[in-house]
Amino acid sequence: MRIVYFGTPEFAVESLDAIMQSSHKVAAVVTVPDRQAGRGQKIIYSAVKQYALDHNLPLLQPEKLREPNFLEKLRSFAADMFVVVAFRMLPEAVWNMPPHGTFNLHASLLPRYRGAAPINWAIINGDSETGVTTFLLNHQIDEGKILLQERTAITPNDNAGTLHDRLAAMGRTLVVRTLDGIEQGTLTPHEQTGTATAAPKIFKEDTRIDFHRPAQQVVDFIRGLSPYPAATLSLQNPKGEIIPFKIFEANAETSSGSIPGALFSDGKRVIKIGTADGFINILCLQMSGKRKNSTKEFLLGNNISDWKLAE
């Protein structure tokens, strides 16, 4: 089948590459407009654009998805189907254009975790399982009929980064299986069943750690935001200065008599902070303006034994 592929980040590159290596034809790629970033306002390409350029694929970067010129160009590719992976909500004028419609790859077991951050929320909420889903687009976000799903366990050692990579690899296989099934007429779309849950986008203000929660919940929160955007806290030194930190790895220690937010360090290899039912031991962190360190490396150059958690 002839495909127009819609995608933006690295997660979407895996599936695009899989289609390129399959029997299906990528007629064109649609991604977001270039953006400027950094002090020098350097032009940044999306990961999908870079892949398209590297493989000489026709590329569209519309500012608005309802622009007549964009829609006309899209029609000109005469695609049998559109495939969407980590892009943005499409208007009906786009998703209803090809004869076989449009399907999306989503990084959860729909209807669980509809929204922008399904990988993060699955770990934050302590789930033991997640997966990837292909589904047909309709007027509602992440509510279309399911085509295929594949499951995977979430291990205690997973964080958002490791799970992202595993789901991207699973997704590339599922996307090609979905295209093959649609072409062969062997797939029957079915309605989503079960309880729907939300996975809203995570903003900077959502990353602050709440130490009044149980220790394992705090650890899951850290795992679910690692390595990006990263869970955060602030410490206050004896001079009264507030120093922001990102926390990338920790483990839980249950104990009676703990005080939420109480900080302890032996000055050598241990930083622990009290929670509702024990402590978290911080294993990897980054002080604002410094590089990422293990706790042992950080304490070699920083004595925080008389610091405290900033409110």
Coordinates of C-alpha atoms in Angstrom, one line a residue, residues 34-257:
D34 CA 11.2 23.6 12.1
R35 CA 11.7 25.4 15.4
Q36 CA 14.5 27.6 16.9
A37 CA 16.1 26.6 20.2
G38 CA 19.1 27.6 22.4
R39 CA 20.9 30.8 22.9
G40 CA 21.8 31.0 19.2
Q41 CA 18.3 30.2 18.1
K42 CA 19.6 27.4 16.0
I43 CA 17.1 25.7 13.7
I44 CA 16.1 22.3 15.0
Y45 CA 14.6 19.6 12.8
S46 CA 12.3 16.9 14.2
A47 CA 13.7 13.4 14.2
V48 CA 11.2 12.3 11.6
K49 CA 12.3 15.2 9.3
Q50 CA 15.9 14.2 9.6
Y51 CA 15.1 10.6 8.7
A52 CA 13.0 11.8 5.7
L53 CA 15.9 14.0 4.5
D54 CA 18.4 11.1 4.9
H55 CA 16.2 8.9 2.8
N56 CA 15.1 11.4 0.2
L57 CA 11.4 11.2 1.0
P58 CA 8.9 13.9 0.0
L59 CA 8.4 16.1 3.0
L60 CA 5.5 18.4 4.1
Q61 CA 5.7 20.7 7.2
P62 CA 2.4 22.5 7.3
E63 CA 1.7 25.3 9.9
K64 CA -2.0 24.5 9.7
L65 CA -3.5 21.1 8.8
R66 CA -6.6 22.6 7.1
E67 CA -4.7 24.8 4.7
P68 CA -6.1 24.2 1.2
N69 CA -2.6 24.0 -0.4
F70 CA -1.5 21.4 2.1
L71 CA -4.7 19.3 1.6
E72 CA -4.3 19.5 -2.2
K73 CA -0.7 18.4 -2.0
L74 CA -1.7 15.5 0.4
R75 CA -4.3 14.3 -2.1
S76 CA -1.7 14.3 -4.9
F77 CA 0.2 11.5 -3.2
A78 CA -2.8 9.2 -3.8
A79 CA -2.1 7.3 -0.6
D80 CA -4.1 4.2 0.3
M81 CA -3.7 4.9 4.0
F82 CA -2.2 7.4 6.4
V83 CA -0.2 6.3 9.4
V84 CA 0.3 8.5 12.5
V85 CA 2.8 8.1 15.3
A86 CA 3.4 10.8 17.9
F87 CA 2.1 13.7 15.8
R88 CA -0.9 15.9 16.7
M89 CA -4.6 15.7 16.4
L90 CA -5.7 15.6 12.7
P91 CA -8.8 17.2 11.4
E92 CA -11.4 15.0 9.6
A93 CA -10.4 16.6 6.3
V94 CA -7.1 14.8 6.7
W95 CA -7.8 11.5 8.5
N96 CA -10.8 10.7 6.3
M97 CA -9.0 11.4 3.0
P98 CA -7.4 8.0 2.1
P99 CA -9.7 5.1 1.1
H100 CA -8.5 2.9 4.0
G101 CA -8.6 5.8 6.5
T102 CA -5.9 6.6 9.0
F103 CA -4.5 4.7 11.9
N104 CA -2.4 5.8 14.9
L105 CA 0.2 3.9 17.0
H106 CA -0.3 4.7 20.7
A107 CA 2.1 3.7 23.5
S108 CA -0.5 2.2 25.9
L109 CA -3.1 -0.5 26.0
L110 CA -6.1 1.6 25.1
P111 CA -8.4 2.7 26.5
R112 CA -5.9 3.0 29.4
Y113 CA -3.8 6.2 29.2
R114 CA -5.4 8.2 26.5
G115 CA -3.4 11.4 26.1
A116 CA 0.1 12.8 25.5
A117 CA 2.2 11.0 28.1
P118 CA 1.1 7.3 28.4
I119 CA 4.6 6.0 29.0
N120 CA 5.3 8.3 31.9
W121 CA 1.9 7.8 33.6
A122 CA 2.0 4.0 33.4
I123 CA 5.2 4.0 35.5
I124 CA 4.2 6.8 37.8
N125 CA 1.0 4.9 38.7
G126 CA 2.9 1.7 39.4
D127 CA 1.5 -0.4 36.6
S128 CA 3.0 -3.8 36.0
E129 CA 2.0 -4.0 32.3
T130 CA 1.6 -1.7 29.3
G131 CA 1.9 -2.1 25.6
V132 CA 1.2 -0.6 22.2
T133 CA -2.0 -0.2 20.2
T134 CA -2.9 0.6 16.6
F135 CA -6.4 2.1 16.2
L136 CA -8.4 4.0 13.6
L137 CA -8.7 7.8 14.0
N138 CA -12.1 9.4 14.5
H139 CA -13.3 12.7 15.9
Q140 CA -12.2 12.0 19.5
I141 CA -8.6 11.8 20.8
D142 CA -7.4 8.2 21.2
E143 CA -11.0 6.8 21.2
G144 CA -11.1 5.0 17.8
K145 CA -11.6 1.4 17.0
I146 CA -8.7 -0.9 17.9
L147 CA -6.9 -2.8 15.2
L148 CA -4.0 -4.6 17.1
Q149 CA -2.4 -4.6 20.5
E150 CA 0.8 -6.0 22.0
R151 CA 1.6 -6.2 25.7
T152 CA 4.8 -6.0 27.7
A153 CA 5.6 -6.1 31.4
I154 CA 6.9 -3.1 33.2
T155 CA 9.8 -4.2 35.4
P156 CA 11.0 -2.6 38.6
N157 CA 14.1 -1.5 36.8
D158 CA 12.3 0.3 34.0
N159 CA 12.1 4.0 33.7
A160 CA 10.4 6.2 31.1
G161 CA 13.5 6.0 28.9
T162 CA 13.9 2.2 28.8
L163 CA 10.2 1.7 28.4
H164 CA 10.1 4.3 25.6
D165 CA 12.7 2.4 23.7
R166 CA 11.1 -1.0 24.1
L167 CA 7.6 0.3 23.1
A168 CA 9.1 2.0 20.0
A169 CA 10.7 -1.3 19.0
M170 CA 7.4 -3.1 19.6
G171 CA 5.5 -0.4 17.7
R172 CA 7.6 -0.8 14.5
T173 CA 6.5 -4.4 14.3
L174 CA 2.9 -3.7 15.1
V175 CA 2.6 -0.9 12.5
V176 CA 3.7 -3.2 9.7
R177 CA 1.5 -6.1 11.0
T178 CA -1.4 -3.6 10.9
L179 CA -0.7 -2.5 7.4
D180 CA -0.4 -6.1 6.2
G181 CA -3.6 -7.0 7.9
I182 CA -5.5 -4.1 6.4
E183 CA -4.1 -4.9 2.9
Q184 CA -5.1 -8.6 3.3
G185 CA -8.5 -7.8 4.8
T186 CA -7.8 -9.9 7.9
L187 CA -8.3 -7.3 10.5
T188 CA -11.6 -6.5 12.1
P189 CA -11.6 -3.2 14.0
H190 CA -13.3 -3.4 17.4
E191 CA -14.5 -0.9 20.0
Q192 CA -12.4 0.0 23.0
T193 CA -13.6 -1.8 26.1
G194 CA -12.7 -1.3 29.8
T195 CA -12.1 1.8 31.9
A196 CA -10.6 4.8 30.2
T197 CA -7.9 6.7 32.0
A198 CA -6.1 9.9 31.1
A199 CA -2.4 10.5 30.4
P200 CA -2.2 14.3 30.2
K201 CA 1.0 16.1 29.1
I202 CA 3.5 16.7 32.0
F203 CA 4.6 20.2 32.5
K204 CA 7.6 21.5 34.5
E205 CA 5.3 22.4 37.5
D206 CA 4.1 18.8 37.6
T207 CA 7.6 17.3 38.2
R208 CA 8.1 18.3 41.9
I209 CA 8.3 15.4 44.2
D210 CA 5.7 15.1 47.0
F211 CA 7.5 13.5 50.0
H212 CA 4.2 13.1 51.9
R213 CA 3.4 10.1 49.6
P214 CA 4.6 6.5 50.4
A215 CA 8.2 5.7 49.5
Q216 CA 7.4 3.4 46.6
Q217 CA 5.1 5.9 45.0
V218 CA 7.8 8.5 45.2
V219 CA 10.2 6.1 43.5
D220 CA 7.7 5.3 40.8
F221 CA 7.2 9.0 40.2
I222 CA 11.0 9.4 39.8
R223 CA 11.1 6.4 37.4
G224 CA 8.2 7.7 35.4
L225 CA 9.9 11.0 34.7
S226 CA 13.5 9.7 34.1
P227 CA 15.4 10.7 32.1
Y228 CA 13.1 13.4 30.8
P229 CA 11.6 15.7 32.0
A230 CA 13.0 14.4 35.4
A231 CA 11.5 14.6 38.8
T232 CA 12.6 17.7 40.8
L233 CA 13.2 19.0 44.3
S234 CA 15.0 22.0 45.8
L235 CA 17.4 22.0 48.7
Q236 CA 18.3 24.9 50.9
N237 CA 21.9 25.4 52.1
P238 CA 23.0 27.1 55.4
K239 CA 23.3 30.4 53.6
G240 CA 19.6 30.3 52.7
E241 CA 20.2 29.7 49.0
I242 CA 17.7 27.5 47.2
I243 CA 19.3 25.0 44.9
P244 CA 17.2 23.1 42.3
F245 CA 17.9 19.4 41.6
K246 CA 16.8 16.8 39.1
I247 CA 16.5 13.2 40.5
F248 CA 16.9 10.4 38.0
E249 CA 17.1 7.2 40.2
A250 CA 16.1 6.2 43.7
N251 CA 15.0 3.2 45.7
A252 CA 12.5 2.8 48.5
E253 CA 13.1 1.9 52.1
T254 CA 10.1 1.4 54.4
S255 CA 10.6 2.4 58.0
S256 CA 8.5 3.6 60.9
G257 CA 9.0 7.0 62.4

